[in-house]
Amino acid sequence: MIDIVEEGPAYVGAREALLDLCFGEARFAKTSERLREGRLPVFAFVALDDTGKLVGTVRLWSVADRNGFQSLLLGPLAVAPDCRGLKVGDRLMRHALNQAAVHGHGSVILVGDLPYYSRFGFSAGLLDKVMLPGPVEYHRFLGTEFETGSLSRLDGLMSGTGASDPTLAVARAEDSFFFSKAA
């Protein structure tokens, strides 16, 4: 049985290990990471198996356009390789999107594969006026909305908003330096 629970401090190490396993260190060089680094997520959930082992993670981050209109950025979503095919990712996605809607957020955006994310209501071509702080394959820039029109009012460069975490900022700054130096 899989339980979806709020991520707490006890899960940080296991979450980071899972993200390293699924995405490697290159995850710190992704454009979406520029919107997450140094900040705390609005929502963070983990999937635990019946032994209490962390087998999945998803987070949602507050972002805003140049006019201050907000959305949530989803990611990363990761599932342990030995749990793929068990619908862990589906359950994490549905839980995260449900919480976003219940708490009054108008939309969620992400960079991902449309064939996977369309089942959760995500579409391409809704964010033509929106830019991210780095390279992105715009056909993979997807959105879904809970409030009609919330995506169409987004315009310009997205930036991260919300609570910052000074200890996280230091760690991510070191990671970013590593990748910019190696590039």
Short mmCIF file of C-alpha atoms in Angstrom, two decimals:
data_model
loop_
_atom_site.label_atom_id
_atom_site.label_comp_id
_atom_site.label_asym_id
_atom_site.label_seq_id
_atom_site.Cartn_x
_atom_site.Cartn_y
_atom_site.Cartn_z
CA MET A 1 0.00 0.00 0.00
CA ILE A 2 1.19 3.52 -0.80
CA ASP A 3 0.47 6.51 1.44
CA ILE A 4 0.72 10.11 0.24
CA VAL A 5 1.76 12.44 3.07
CA GLU A 6 3.11 15.95 3.46
CA GLU A 7 6.86 16.06 3.17
CA GLY A 8 8.58 16.81 6.46
CA PRO A 9 12.21 17.39 7.43
CA ALA A 10 12.71 13.67 8.08
CA TYR A 11 12.25 12.96 4.35
CA VAL A 12 14.78 15.45 2.94
CA GLY A 13 17.68 13.00 2.59
CA ALA A 14 15.54 10.26 1.05
CA ARG A 15 13.90 12.77 -1.32
CA GLU A 16 17.26 14.09 -2.51
CA ALA A 17 18.56 10.54 -3.00
CA LEU A 18 15.48 9.65 -5.05
CA LEU A 19 15.85 12.79 -7.20
CA ASP A 20 19.54 12.00 -7.75
CA LEU A 21 18.61 8.44 -8.76
CA CYS A 22 15.88 9.58 -11.16
CA PHE A 23 17.47 12.71 -12.66
CA GLY A 24 21.13 12.82 -11.65
CA GLU A 25 23.05 15.96 -10.83
CA ALA A 26 21.99 17.52 -14.14
CA ARG A 27 18.66 18.32 -12.47
CA PHE A 28 20.30 21.38 -10.89
CA ALA A 29 21.07 22.82 -14.34
CA LYS A 30 17.44 22.76 -15.54
CA THR A 31 15.61 25.99 -16.24
CA SER A 32 12.81 25.10 -13.80
CA GLU A 33 15.41 24.90 -11.05
CA ARG A 34 16.07 28.63 -11.49
CA LEU A 35 12.49 29.21 -10.29
CA ARG A 36 12.88 26.87 -7.31
CA GLU A 37 16.37 27.48 -5.99
CA GLY A 38 16.71 29.03 -2.57
CA ARG A 39 13.00 28.87 -1.82
CA LEU A 40 10.54 26.67 0.00
CA PRO A 41 7.72 24.95 -1.91
CA VAL A 42 4.10 25.87 -1.32
CA PHE A 43 3.21 22.17 -1.27
CA ALA A 44 5.47 19.14 -0.91
CA PHE A 45 4.24 15.56 -0.83
CA VAL A 46 5.93 12.19 -0.65
CA ALA A 47 4.74 8.67 -1.32
CA LEU A 48 5.65 6.06 1.26
CA ASP A 49 5.44 2.31 0.80
CA ASP A 50 4.10 0.00 3.51
CA THR A 51 7.52 -0.11 5.19
CA GLY A 52 7.70 3.71 5.38
CA LYS A 53 10.29 3.98 2.59
CA LEU A 54 10.02 7.10 0.43
CA VAL A 55 9.16 5.95 -3.12
CA GLY A 56 7.90 9.17 -4.70
CA THR A 57 7.95 12.95 -4.43
CA VAL A 58 6.25 15.99 -5.93
CA ARG A 59 6.46 19.67 -5.08
CA LEU A 60 4.64 22.85 -6.12
CA TRP A 61 6.31 26.28 -6.09
CA SER A 62 4.89 29.80 -6.24
CA VAL A 63 5.83 31.73 -9.39
CA ALA A 64 4.65 35.05 -10.81
CA ASP A 65 4.85 36.92 -14.10
CA ARG A 66 6.09 40.48 -14.60
CA ASN A 67 2.69 41.85 -13.56
CA GLY A 68 2.52 39.81 -10.36
CA PHE A 69 -0.02 37.26 -11.62
CA GLN A 70 0.72 33.98 -9.90
CA SER A 71 0.67 30.30 -10.73
CA LEU A 72 2.21 27.20 -9.21
CA LEU A 73 5.17 25.44 -10.85
CA LEU A 74 5.03 21.67 -10.47
CA GLY A 75 8.18 19.66 -10.16
CA PRO A 76 10.08 17.67 -9.86
CA LEU A 77 7.86 14.59 -9.86
CA ALA A 78 9.84 11.42 -9.26
CA VAL A 79 9.01 7.78 -8.52
CA ALA A 80 11.44 5.06 -7.46
CA PRO A 81 12.23 2.77 -10.41
CA ASP A 82 10.97 -0.32 -8.58
CA CYS A 83 7.56 1.37 -8.08
CA ARG A 84 6.99 2.54 -11.64
CA GLY A 85 3.84 1.06 -13.12
CA LEU A 86 2.12 1.06 -9.73
CA LYS A 87 0.41 4.46 -10.34
CA VAL A 88 2.47 6.19 -7.62
CA GLY A 89 3.12 9.16 -9.91
CA ASP A 90 -0.57 9.37 -10.78
CA ARG A 91 -1.55 9.44 -7.12
CA LEU A 92 1.06 12.09 -6.30
CA MET A 93 -0.09 14.26 -9.23
CA ARG A 94 -3.77 13.98 -8.39
CA HIS A 95 -3.12 14.74 -4.72
CA ALA A 96 -0.92 17.76 -5.51
CA LEU A 97 -3.39 19.19 -8.04
CA ASN A 98 -6.31 18.61 -5.68
CA GLN A 99 -4.53 20.47 -2.88
CA ALA A 100 -3.67 23.34 -5.23
CA ALA A 101 -7.31 23.67 -6.30
CA VAL A 102 -8.72 23.29 -2.78
CA HIS A 103 -6.38 26.04 -1.52
CA GLY A 104 -7.55 28.47 -4.21
CA HIS A 105 -4.66 28.44 -6.66
CA GLY A 106 -5.81 29.27 -10.19
CA SER A 107 -3.34 27.28 -12.26
CA VAL A 108 -0.33 25.01 -12.39
CA ILE A 109 2.46 25.07 -14.97
CA LEU A 110 5.30 22.65 -15.67
CA VAL A 111 7.87 21.57 -18.20
CA GLY A 112 7.20 17.95 -19.14
CA ASP A 113 5.93 15.44 -21.65
CA LEU A 114 2.39 16.11 -22.88
CA PRO A 115 1.51 12.41 -23.40
CA TYR A 116 2.04 11.83 -19.67
CA TYR A 117 0.65 15.07 -18.22
CA SER A 118 -2.41 15.44 -20.48
CA ARG A 119 -4.25 12.83 -18.39
CA PHE A 120 -4.13 15.35 -15.52
CA GLY A 121 -5.59 18.17 -17.61
CA PHE A 122 -2.36 19.77 -18.83
CA SER A 123 -2.21 21.23 -22.34
CA ALA A 124 0.43 22.82 -24.54
CA GLY A 125 0.07 26.17 -26.27
CA LEU A 126 -1.54 27.93 -23.30
CA LEU A 127 1.59 29.82 -22.28
CA ASP A 128 2.63 31.54 -25.51
CA LYS A 129 3.13 34.91 -23.76
CA VAL A 130 5.14 33.41 -20.90
CA MET A 131 8.91 32.97 -20.70
CA LEU A 132 11.11 31.03 -18.32
CA PRO A 133 14.54 32.16 -17.04
CA GLY A 134 16.59 29.91 -19.32
CA PRO A 135 16.31 27.54 -22.24
CA VAL A 136 13.16 25.44 -22.56
CA GLU A 137 11.51 23.38 -25.26
CA TYR A 138 8.29 25.40 -25.40
CA HIS A 139 6.23 22.49 -26.76
CA ARG A 140 6.92 20.92 -23.33
CA PHE A 141 5.79 24.04 -21.41
CA LEU A 142 2.36 22.92 -20.18
CA GLY A 143 -0.41 24.35 -18.05
CA THR A 144 -3.72 23.52 -16.45
CA GLU A 145 -6.12 25.85 -14.74
CA PHE A 146 -8.68 25.57 -11.97
CA GLU A 147 -9.88 29.15 -12.48
CA THR A 148 -10.90 30.02 -16.03
CA GLY A 149 -8.55 32.59 -17.57
CA SER A 150 -5.77 32.28 -14.99
CA LEU A 151 -3.26 31.06 -17.58
CA SER A 152 -4.25 33.56 -20.28
CA ARG A 153 -3.47 36.52 -18.04
CA LEU A 154 0.13 35.34 -17.43
CA ASP A 155 2.57 37.43 -19.45
CA GLY A 156 6.33 37.81 -19.60
CA LEU A 157 9.18 36.30 -17.63
CA MET A 158 8.22 34.09 -14.71
CA SER A 159 10.10 34.47 -11.44
CA GLY A 160 10.03 32.61 -8.16
CA THR A 161 8.02 34.06 -5.29
CA GLY A 162 7.26 33.01 -1.76
CA ALA A 163 9.24 31.97 1.28
CA SER A 164 12.98 31.58 0.97
CA ASP A 165 15.19 29.17 2.86
CA PRO A 166 18.70 30.59 3.47
CA THR A 167 20.23 27.14 4.05
CA LEU A 168 18.73 25.86 0.81
CA ALA A 169 19.94 28.91 -1.09
CA VAL A 170 23.53 28.25 -0.05
CA ALA A 171 23.35 24.60 -1.16
CA ARG A 172 21.74 25.45 -4.50
CA ALA A 173 24.15 28.32 -5.16
CA GLU A 174 27.03 25.86 -4.77
CA ASP A 175 25.32 23.41 -7.16
CA SER A 176 24.68 26.17 -9.70
CA PHE A 177 28.31 27.31 -9.52
CA PHE A 178 29.44 23.74 -10.15
CA PHE A 179 27.33 23.45 -13.27
CA SER A 180 28.12 26.91 -14.62
CA LYS A 181 31.83 26.25 -14.09
CA ALA A 182 31.63 22.88 -15.84
CA ALA A 183 29.60 24.22 -18.79
#
